[in-house]
Short mmCIF file of C-alpha atoms in Angstrom, two decimals:
data_model
loop_
_atom_site.label_atom_id
_atom_site.label_comp_id
_atom_site.label_asym_id
_atom_site.label_seq_id
_atom_site.Cartn_x
_atom_site.Cartn_y
_atom_site.Cartn_z
CA MET A 1 54.00 -19.11 -79.06
CA GLN A 2 50.56 -20.29 -80.25
CA LYS A 3 51.36 -23.84 -79.23
CA ARG A 4 52.47 -22.69 -75.74
CA THR A 5 49.28 -20.64 -75.32
CA SER A 6 47.14 -23.61 -76.37
CA PHE A 7 49.02 -25.85 -73.94
CA ILE A 8 48.44 -23.42 -71.04
CA LEU A 9 44.77 -23.08 -71.94
CA GLY A 10 44.51 -26.81 -72.03
CA LEU A 11 45.98 -27.11 -68.56
CA LEU A 12 43.57 -24.51 -67.17
CA VAL A 13 40.55 -26.20 -68.77
CA GLY A 14 41.72 -29.54 -67.45
CA ALA A 15 42.08 -28.20 -63.91
CA LEU A 16 38.58 -26.73 -64.07
CA LEU A 17 37.17 -30.02 -65.30
CA VAL A 18 38.90 -31.97 -62.52
CA GLY A 19 37.55 -29.60 -59.88
CA ALA A 20 34.06 -29.73 -61.35
CA ALA A 21 34.23 -33.52 -61.48
CA GLY A 22 35.28 -33.67 -57.84
CA THR A 23 32.41 -31.45 -56.77
CA ALA A 24 29.95 -33.33 -58.96
CA THR A 25 31.13 -36.64 -57.44
CA TYR A 26 30.66 -35.30 -53.96
CA TYR A 27 27.16 -33.89 -54.50
CA GLY A 28 26.03 -36.43 -56.99
CA TRP A 29 27.23 -39.61 -55.25
CA VAL A 30 29.26 -39.23 -52.04
CA ARG A 31 26.92 -36.94 -50.14
CA PRO A 32 23.66 -38.72 -51.16
CA ARG A 33 25.30 -42.00 -50.15
CA HIS A 34 26.24 -40.52 -46.78
CA VAL A 35 22.68 -39.23 -46.22
CA ASN A 36 21.35 -42.68 -47.18
CA GLU A 37 23.78 -44.28 -44.66
CA MET A 38 22.32 -42.03 -41.95
CA GLN A 39 18.75 -42.98 -42.84
CA VAL A 40 19.53 -46.69 -42.98
CA LEU A 41 21.34 -46.58 -39.62
CA LYS A 42 18.34 -44.88 -37.99
CA LYS A 43 15.93 -47.45 -39.42
CA ASN A 44 18.09 -50.24 -38.09
CA TYR A 45 18.61 -48.82 -34.60
CA ALA A 46 15.79 -50.93 -33.18
CA ALA A 47 17.44 -54.09 -34.43
CA GLU A 48 20.89 -53.22 -33.13
CA ASN A 49 22.30 -54.74 -29.95
CA SER A 50 21.76 -53.34 -26.44
CA SER A 51 24.42 -50.61 -26.66
CA LEU A 52 22.78 -48.94 -29.67
CA ARG A 53 19.34 -49.42 -28.15
CA ARG A 54 20.42 -47.59 -25.04
CA ARG A 55 21.91 -44.85 -27.17
CA ALA A 56 18.73 -44.52 -29.31
CA LYS A 57 16.60 -44.04 -26.19
CA GLY A 58 18.83 -41.24 -24.97
CA LEU A 59 19.13 -39.31 -28.24
CA ARG A 60 17.66 -35.83 -28.38
CA LYS A 61 14.92 -35.45 -30.96
CA THR A 62 16.56 -33.72 -33.87
CA ALA A 63 14.14 -34.10 -36.77
CA THR A 64 15.04 -31.56 -39.45
CA SER A 65 11.43 -30.37 -39.71
CA ALA A 66 11.51 -29.28 -36.05
CA ILE A 67 14.78 -27.29 -36.36
CA PRO A 68 14.46 -23.56 -37.16
CA ALA A 69 16.39 -22.23 -40.08
CA PRO A 70 19.76 -20.85 -39.15
CA GLN A 71 19.99 -17.12 -38.55
CA ASN A 72 22.99 -14.87 -39.10
CA THR A 73 23.97 -14.13 -35.53
CA ASN A 74 27.34 -12.55 -36.32
CA ILE A 75 28.81 -10.22 -33.67
CA ASP A 76 31.46 -7.61 -34.63
CA ARG A 77 32.49 -4.95 -32.14
CA LEU A 78 36.00 -4.34 -33.56
CA THR A 79 37.10 -0.91 -34.64
CA PRO A 80 37.85 -0.51 -38.37
CA ALA A 81 41.61 -0.63 -37.67
CA SER A 82 41.34 -3.86 -35.64
CA GLU A 83 38.98 -5.33 -38.24
CA ALA A 84 41.49 -4.55 -40.99
CA ALA A 85 44.35 -6.18 -39.08
CA LEU A 86 42.30 -9.29 -38.44
CA ASN A 87 41.10 -9.57 -42.04
CA LYS A 88 44.65 -9.18 -43.32
CA LYS A 89 45.75 -12.12 -41.15
CA LEU A 90 42.82 -14.26 -42.13
CA GLN A 91 43.20 -13.58 -45.81
CA ALA A 92 46.91 -14.39 -45.68
CA GLU A 93 46.00 -17.76 -44.21
CA GLN A 94 43.16 -18.38 -46.68
CA PHE A 95 40.92 -18.97 -43.69
CA ILE A 96 37.34 -20.05 -44.16
CA GLY A 97 35.23 -20.77 -41.07
CA THR A 98 34.19 -18.93 -37.91
CA VAL A 99 36.17 -16.83 -35.45
CA LEU A 100 35.09 -16.07 -31.91
CA LEU A 101 37.03 -13.58 -29.74
CA VAL A 102 36.33 -12.76 -26.08
CA GLN A 103 37.76 -9.77 -24.25
CA HIS A 104 37.02 -8.96 -20.58
CA GLY A 105 34.33 -11.63 -20.54
CA GLN A 106 32.46 -10.13 -23.54
CA ILE A 107 32.25 -11.55 -27.04
CA ILE A 108 33.80 -8.87 -29.27
CA LEU A 109 33.68 -10.95 -32.48
CA ASN A 110 31.77 -14.04 -33.56
CA LYS A 111 31.71 -14.05 -37.30
CA GLY A 112 31.82 -16.36 -40.31
CA TYR A 113 34.19 -16.19 -43.27
CA GLY A 114 33.82 -17.93 -46.61
CA TYR A 115 31.37 -20.67 -47.50
CA ALA A 116 29.83 -23.43 -45.41
CA ASP A 117 28.72 -24.93 -48.72
CA ALA A 118 30.28 -23.42 -51.84
CA VAL A 119 27.87 -25.08 -54.27
CA THR A 120 24.75 -23.59 -52.65
CA LYS A 121 26.62 -20.38 -51.78
CA ARG A 122 25.66 -20.76 -48.12
CA LYS A 123 28.07 -18.70 -46.02
CA ASN A 124 29.71 -19.53 -42.75
CA THR A 125 28.23 -17.60 -39.84
CA ALA A 126 28.40 -17.54 -36.06
CA ALA A 127 25.83 -20.36 -36.16
CA SER A 128 27.90 -22.66 -38.34
CA LEU A 129 28.70 -26.13 -36.99
CA TYR A 130 32.12 -27.74 -37.06
CA GLN A 131 33.70 -30.90 -35.86
CA ILE A 132 35.80 -30.10 -32.79
CA GLY A 133 38.12 -33.10 -33.21
CA SER A 134 40.52 -33.66 -30.33
CA VAL A 135 39.15 -30.72 -28.38
CA GLN A 136 36.56 -33.29 -27.31
CA LYS A 137 39.15 -34.84 -25.08
CA SER A 138 38.68 -31.95 -22.67
CA ILE A 139 35.02 -32.97 -22.39
CA THR A 140 35.94 -36.58 -21.70
CA ALA A 141 38.42 -35.39 -19.07
CA VAL A 142 35.68 -33.30 -17.38
CA LEU A 143 33.41 -36.37 -17.21
CA ILE A 144 36.20 -38.36 -15.52
CA ALA A 145 36.82 -35.50 -13.06
CA GLN A 146 33.12 -35.39 -12.26
CA LEU A 147 33.10 -39.12 -11.52
CA ILE A 148 36.19 -38.71 -9.32
CA ALA A 149 34.52 -35.84 -7.49
CA SER A 150 31.52 -38.03 -6.79
CA GLY A 151 33.70 -40.77 -5.33
CA GLN A 152 33.16 -43.26 -8.18
CA ALA A 153 36.80 -43.28 -9.24
CA LYS A 154 40.20 -41.94 -8.27
CA TYR A 155 43.09 -40.43 -10.24
CA THR A 156 45.26 -43.17 -8.76
CA ASP A 157 42.95 -45.97 -9.93
CA ASN A 158 44.87 -48.55 -11.93
CA LEU A 159 43.61 -49.28 -15.42
CA HIS A 160 43.55 -52.91 -14.29
CA LEU A 161 40.28 -52.16 -12.44
CA TYR A 162 38.56 -51.49 -15.73
CA TYR A 163 40.59 -53.27 -18.41
CA PRO A 164 42.66 -56.04 -16.85
CA GLN A 165 43.42 -57.54 -20.26
CA ILE A 166 45.66 -54.60 -21.19
CA PRO A 167 49.38 -55.42 -20.65
CA ALA A 168 50.82 -53.81 -17.51
CA SER A 169 47.45 -52.24 -16.72
CA ASP A 170 48.16 -52.68 -13.00
CA GLY A 171 50.88 -49.99 -13.31
CA ILE A 172 48.89 -47.47 -15.43
CA THR A 173 46.66 -44.99 -13.65
CA LEU A 174 43.82 -42.73 -14.75
CA ARG A 175 46.20 -39.83 -14.24
CA HIS A 176 48.69 -41.33 -16.67
CA MET A 177 45.92 -41.61 -19.26
CA LEU A 178 44.54 -38.10 -18.75
CA ASN A 179 48.06 -36.71 -19.19
CA MET A 180 48.94 -38.88 -22.20
CA ALA A 181 51.70 -40.64 -20.24
CA SER A 182 50.39 -44.22 -20.08
CA GLY A 183 52.73 -45.84 -22.57
CA LEU A 184 49.70 -47.10 -24.49
CA ALA A 185 49.38 -46.77 -28.27
CA TYR A 186 46.93 -47.86 -30.91
CA THR A 187 47.92 -47.54 -34.58
CA ALA A 188 45.54 -50.01 -36.26
CA PRO A 189 43.32 -48.73 -39.07
CA ALA A 190 39.86 -47.51 -38.15
CA PRO A 191 37.05 -50.04 -38.47
CA LYS A 192 35.35 -50.03 -41.86
CA THR A 193 31.90 -50.86 -40.45
CA VAL A 194 29.79 -49.04 -37.89
CA LEU A 195 30.53 -50.47 -34.45
CA THR A 196 28.71 -49.96 -31.18
CA ASP A 197 30.77 -48.54 -28.33
CA ASN A 198 31.22 -52.01 -26.85
CA GLN A 199 32.29 -53.43 -30.19
CA LEU A 200 34.70 -50.55 -30.77
CA LEU A 201 36.24 -51.00 -27.34
CA ALA A 202 36.70 -54.72 -27.96
CA TYR A 203 38.32 -53.87 -31.34
CA VAL A 204 40.71 -51.43 -29.61
CA LEU A 205 41.55 -53.77 -26.73
CA GLN A 206 42.68 -56.44 -29.18
CA ARG A 207 45.09 -54.03 -30.82
CA VAL A 208 46.35 -51.66 -28.09
CA THR A 209 50.08 -51.91 -27.28
CA PHE A 210 52.18 -50.86 -24.31
CA ASN A 211 55.68 -49.38 -24.30
CA PRO A 212 57.18 -49.43 -20.79
CA ALA A 213 59.81 -46.82 -21.73
CA LYS A 214 57.02 -44.28 -22.29
CA LEU A 215 55.16 -44.86 -19.03
CA GLY A 216 55.24 -41.56 -17.14
CA HIS A 217 56.36 -39.63 -20.23
CA ARG A 218 54.11 -37.51 -22.43
CA ASP A 219 53.27 -39.27 -25.66
CA TYR A 220 50.07 -38.08 -27.41
CA GLN A 221 47.98 -41.18 -28.08
CA PRO A 222 44.21 -40.74 -28.53
CA VAL A 223 43.53 -44.32 -27.40
CA ASN A 224 43.93 -43.09 -23.80
CA PHE A 225 40.67 -41.11 -24.17
CA THR A 226 38.84 -43.85 -26.04
CA LEU A 227 39.50 -46.08 -23.01
CA LEU A 228 38.58 -43.25 -20.60
CA ALA A 229 35.26 -42.92 -22.46
CA GLY A 230 34.76 -46.65 -21.93
CA ILE A 231 35.44 -46.18 -18.20
CA VAL A 232 32.78 -43.44 -18.17
CA GLU A 233 30.35 -45.95 -19.64
CA GLN A 234 31.31 -48.63 -17.09
CA LEU A 235 30.84 -46.28 -14.14
CA THR A 236 27.58 -44.66 -15.31
CA HIS A 237 25.99 -47.69 -17.03
CA GLN A 238 25.09 -45.38 -19.88
CA SER A 239 26.49 -44.74 -23.35
CA TYR A 240 29.08 -41.98 -23.62
CA GLU A 241 26.68 -40.05 -25.81
CA GLN A 242 23.96 -40.17 -23.14
CA VAL A 243 26.39 -39.03 -20.44
CA VAL A 244 27.64 -36.06 -22.52
CA ASN A 245 24.06 -35.06 -23.29
CA GLN A 246 23.03 -35.27 -19.63
CA ARG A 247 26.12 -33.88 -17.89
CA ILE A 248 27.40 -31.32 -20.45
CA PHE A 249 24.88 -30.28 -23.07
CA ALA A 250 21.64 -30.28 -21.04
CA PRO A 251 22.93 -28.28 -18.06
CA LEU A 252 24.14 -25.56 -20.46
CA GLY A 253 20.93 -25.54 -22.47
CA LEU A 254 22.68 -26.66 -25.65
CA LYS A 255 20.41 -28.06 -28.37
CA ALA A 256 21.17 -30.07 -31.47
CA ASN A 257 21.75 -26.92 -33.50
CA ASP A 258 24.40 -25.84 -30.93
CA ALA A 259 26.33 -29.08 -30.32
CA GLY A 260 25.91 -32.80 -30.74
CA PHE A 261 27.40 -35.96 -32.07
CA GLN A 262 28.67 -36.16 -35.57
CA TRP A 263 26.07 -38.53 -36.97
CA HIS A 264 23.47 -35.84 -36.29
CA MET A 265 25.35 -32.94 -37.87
CA ILE A 266 24.03 -33.64 -41.36
CA GLU A 267 20.47 -33.01 -40.03
CA GLN A 268 21.35 -29.45 -39.03
CA PRO A 269 20.75 -26.48 -41.41
CA SER A 270 24.05 -24.94 -40.25
CA GLU A 271 26.26 -27.95 -41.02
CA THR A 272 29.48 -27.20 -42.91
CA VAL A 273 30.94 -29.11 -45.87
CA SER A 274 34.58 -30.09 -45.43
CA TYR A 275 37.09 -29.03 -48.07
CA GLY A 276 40.57 -30.40 -48.74
CA THR A 277 43.77 -28.46 -49.19
CA LYS A 278 45.06 -30.02 -52.36
CA PRO A 279 48.05 -28.02 -53.74
CA ASN A 280 47.20 -25.64 -56.57
CA ALA A 281 43.47 -26.25 -56.13
CA GLY A 282 40.89 -23.64 -55.24
CA LEU A 283 39.55 -23.18 -51.69
CA TYR A 284 36.44 -25.20 -52.52
CA ALA A 285 37.69 -27.53 -55.20
CA GLN A 286 37.94 -30.68 -53.04
CA PRO A 287 34.86 -31.45 -50.92
CA VAL A 288 35.49 -34.26 -48.39
CA ALA A 289 33.01 -36.73 -46.92
CA GLN A 290 33.26 -38.89 -43.82
CA THR A 291 31.90 -42.36 -43.26
CA LEU A 292 29.65 -43.34 -40.32
CA ALA A 293 32.19 -46.00 -39.38
CA ASP A 294 34.89 -43.37 -38.98
CA MET A 295 32.60 -41.13 -36.91
CA HIS A 296 31.79 -43.97 -34.47
CA SER A 297 35.43 -44.98 -34.23
CA GLU A 298 36.32 -41.70 -32.46
CA LEU A 299 34.70 -42.56 -29.15
CA GLY A 300 35.70 -39.94 -26.56
CA THR A 301 38.30 -38.39 -28.83
CA GLY A 302 36.75 -36.72 -31.87
CA ASN A 303 33.09 -37.20 -32.90
CA ILE A 304 31.39 -34.07 -31.46
CA TYR A 305 30.36 -30.97 -33.42
CA ALA A 306 29.59 -27.49 -32.05
CA THR A 307 29.23 -23.85 -32.89
CA SER A 308 31.99 -21.54 -31.81
CA ASN A 309 29.78 -20.06 -29.05
CA ALA A 310 28.69 -23.53 -27.82
CA LEU A 311 32.30 -24.58 -27.51
CA TYR A 312 33.12 -21.40 -25.63
CA GLN A 313 30.16 -21.98 -23.27
CA ILE A 314 31.33 -25.58 -22.58
CA GLU A 315 34.90 -24.55 -21.86
CA LYS A 316 33.89 -21.52 -19.83
CA ALA A 317 31.45 -23.58 -17.77
CA THR A 318 34.35 -25.89 -16.97
CA VAL A 319 36.39 -23.11 -15.36
CA ASP A 320 33.66 -20.97 -13.77
CA GLY A 321 32.12 -23.63 -11.50
CA LYS A 322 29.18 -24.90 -13.58
CA LEU A 323 30.75 -28.28 -14.50
CA LEU A 324 33.62 -28.49 -11.99
CA SER A 325 34.81 -26.45 -9.02
CA ALA A 326 37.94 -24.35 -9.32
CA ALA A 327 39.82 -26.80 -7.15
CA GLN A 328 38.67 -29.75 -9.26
CA VAL A 329 39.82 -28.03 -12.47
CA LYS A 330 43.21 -27.29 -10.92
CA THR A 331 43.60 -30.91 -9.92
CA LEU A 332 42.50 -32.18 -13.33
CA ARG A 333 44.75 -29.87 -15.32
CA ASN A 334 47.85 -30.34 -13.22
CA SER A 335 50.48 -29.53 -15.84
CA SER A 336 52.16 -26.24 -16.83
CA ASN A 337 54.48 -24.70 -19.45
CA GLY A 338 52.29 -25.88 -22.28
CA VAL A 339 52.46 -29.53 -21.26
CA TYR A 340 49.39 -31.69 -21.88
CA GLY A 341 47.31 -32.49 -18.82
CA GLY A 342 43.64 -33.30 -18.29
CA GLY A 343 42.62 -32.84 -21.89
CA ALA A 344 44.44 -29.54 -22.62
CA TYR A 345 47.85 -27.87 -22.96
CA ASN A 346 48.19 -25.78 -19.84
CA PHE A 347 50.11 -22.53 -19.26
CA ALA A 348 50.36 -20.26 -16.22
CA ASP A 349 47.29 -18.17 -16.99
CA TYR A 350 45.64 -19.80 -19.96
CA TYR A 351 45.24 -23.10 -21.74
CA VAL A 352 44.97 -24.22 -25.34
CA SER A 353 43.50 -27.07 -27.31
CA HIS A 354 43.60 -28.22 -30.94
CA GLY A 355 41.50 -30.60 -32.96
CA VAL A 356 41.52 -31.86 -36.55
CA LYS A 357 38.97 -34.27 -38.04
CA ASN A 358 37.75 -34.81 -41.56
CA ASN A 359 39.47 -31.65 -42.85
CA GLN A 360 37.82 -29.54 -40.16
CA GLU A 361 39.97 -27.90 -37.51
CA VAL A 362 39.67 -26.06 -34.22
CA VAL A 363 42.29 -23.83 -32.59
CA PHE A 364 41.27 -22.84 -29.09
CA ALA A 365 42.88 -20.65 -26.42
CA MET A 366 41.21 -19.35 -23.26
CA ALA A 367 42.28 -17.65 -20.05
CA LYS A 368 41.86 -19.82 -16.94
CA ASP A 369 39.12 -17.46 -15.75
CA GLY A 370 37.36 -17.54 -19.13
CA GLN A 371 37.61 -13.75 -19.55
CA THR A 372 39.78 -13.87 -22.70
CA ALA A 373 39.40 -16.39 -25.48
CA ALA A 374 40.17 -16.99 -29.14
CA ILE A 375 38.47 -19.76 -31.08
CA LEU A 376 38.99 -20.50 -34.74
CA MET A 377 36.87 -23.20 -36.37
CA THR A 378 37.38 -24.03 -40.08
CA ASN A 379 35.84 -26.37 -42.60
CA ARG A 380 39.14 -26.36 -44.53
CA ALA A 381 41.88 -27.51 -42.19
CA SER A 382 45.13 -25.70 -42.90
CA ALA A 383 46.74 -24.82 -39.57
CA TYR A 384 47.85 -28.30 -38.58
CA LEU A 385 51.54 -27.43 -38.64
CA GLN A 386 51.02 -23.80 -37.49
CA TRP A 387 48.32 -24.14 -34.91
CA GLU A 388 50.55 -23.13 -32.02
CA ASP A 389 51.46 -19.93 -33.83
CA TRP A 390 47.76 -19.37 -34.58
CA GLN A 391 46.69 -19.69 -30.98
CA LYS A 392 49.37 -17.28 -29.80
CA TRP A 393 48.57 -14.64 -32.41
CA TYR A 394 44.76 -14.74 -32.05
CA TYR A 395 44.87 -14.94 -28.26
CA ARG A 396 47.06 -11.82 -28.11
CA PHE A 397 44.75 -10.16 -30.63
CA ALA A 398 41.74 -10.94 -28.43
CA GLN A 399 43.54 -9.40 -25.47
CA ASN A 400 44.51 -6.19 -27.24
CA ALA A 401 42.02 -5.53 -30.02
CA ALA A 402 40.35 -2.12 -29.94
CA THR A 403 36.53 -2.23 -29.83
CA ASP A 404 33.75 0.22 -30.49
#
């Protein structure tokens, strides 16, 4: 019995040491190295080629010294009974992050749960920033729809007009790409060095493949939106980052502490540390870092961060006439029955989106009029296989929750 007890104690001590070692490695080496990468990249911007020079000129000034400290802006209008039901659900899912719920056009909950940074004991709040992952594709789709509305492109444009080197590009349209039905795929590993947009697109173009059997059939392939982002750059003669800043963030009054590109997130006081979901480990036992090369490789598909409210404002502005007209939205998102179209999964009266990047995850559902919404943003991705169930449960909860 004494030997068994000693063995169990040994296992527990060993697990604690492993967790502590992982955290120490992250804060003692990985994170400082990442911060240093950011500083070196900024110092070298002036020496980069023309694409990065254009980007540098268009960046918003986000010096940390000029950014106010984050404030706890949590909103909670739920009755005690509704609050208890929500907390029970979140606790069962071991959720850490921020939840935003909208009912009848009013935010009834915007609240943080768990830690943004477990080491410093900084909690998640309504102001916490998260990577939105593939939800960014809806932003890329809006940019394409804006360019079509201005007569600079058409849904029926063949990809050959922009990338003639892609096989069968004369039979692939922008509509095919927006609806993930182009037959294109890209499975090569992400670049290991930081590339400019032009360099990344060249890298992708050398490795993209085409399957004629999948042309016209839904097949989720992010490369479609990387190429669409490249088309945005071709038509505007600006970097994708500049276009998003000018056409999406600026009109909505969003600043760097609301939304931005991933390489700026570390400058923000409300950034969140990513945590892994290693079996039998604690919620915060496995901090995860991301390289600059990986961030830059997600052009148009997954390198934007936002608060829950900023993401809601962007998506609501899409459907209420600020970014696109109602007719333009209807044309863009031309699918139904939960089928992917125009950067989202569309149903009769609402649409959903889902993004995962660097162990951060977003589950998003919103009515087509923006009056009901449920947004879950987490810095410990855990809903990847259950996200469709999540969006249904939390959307229904937002519709029916009792409020004070």
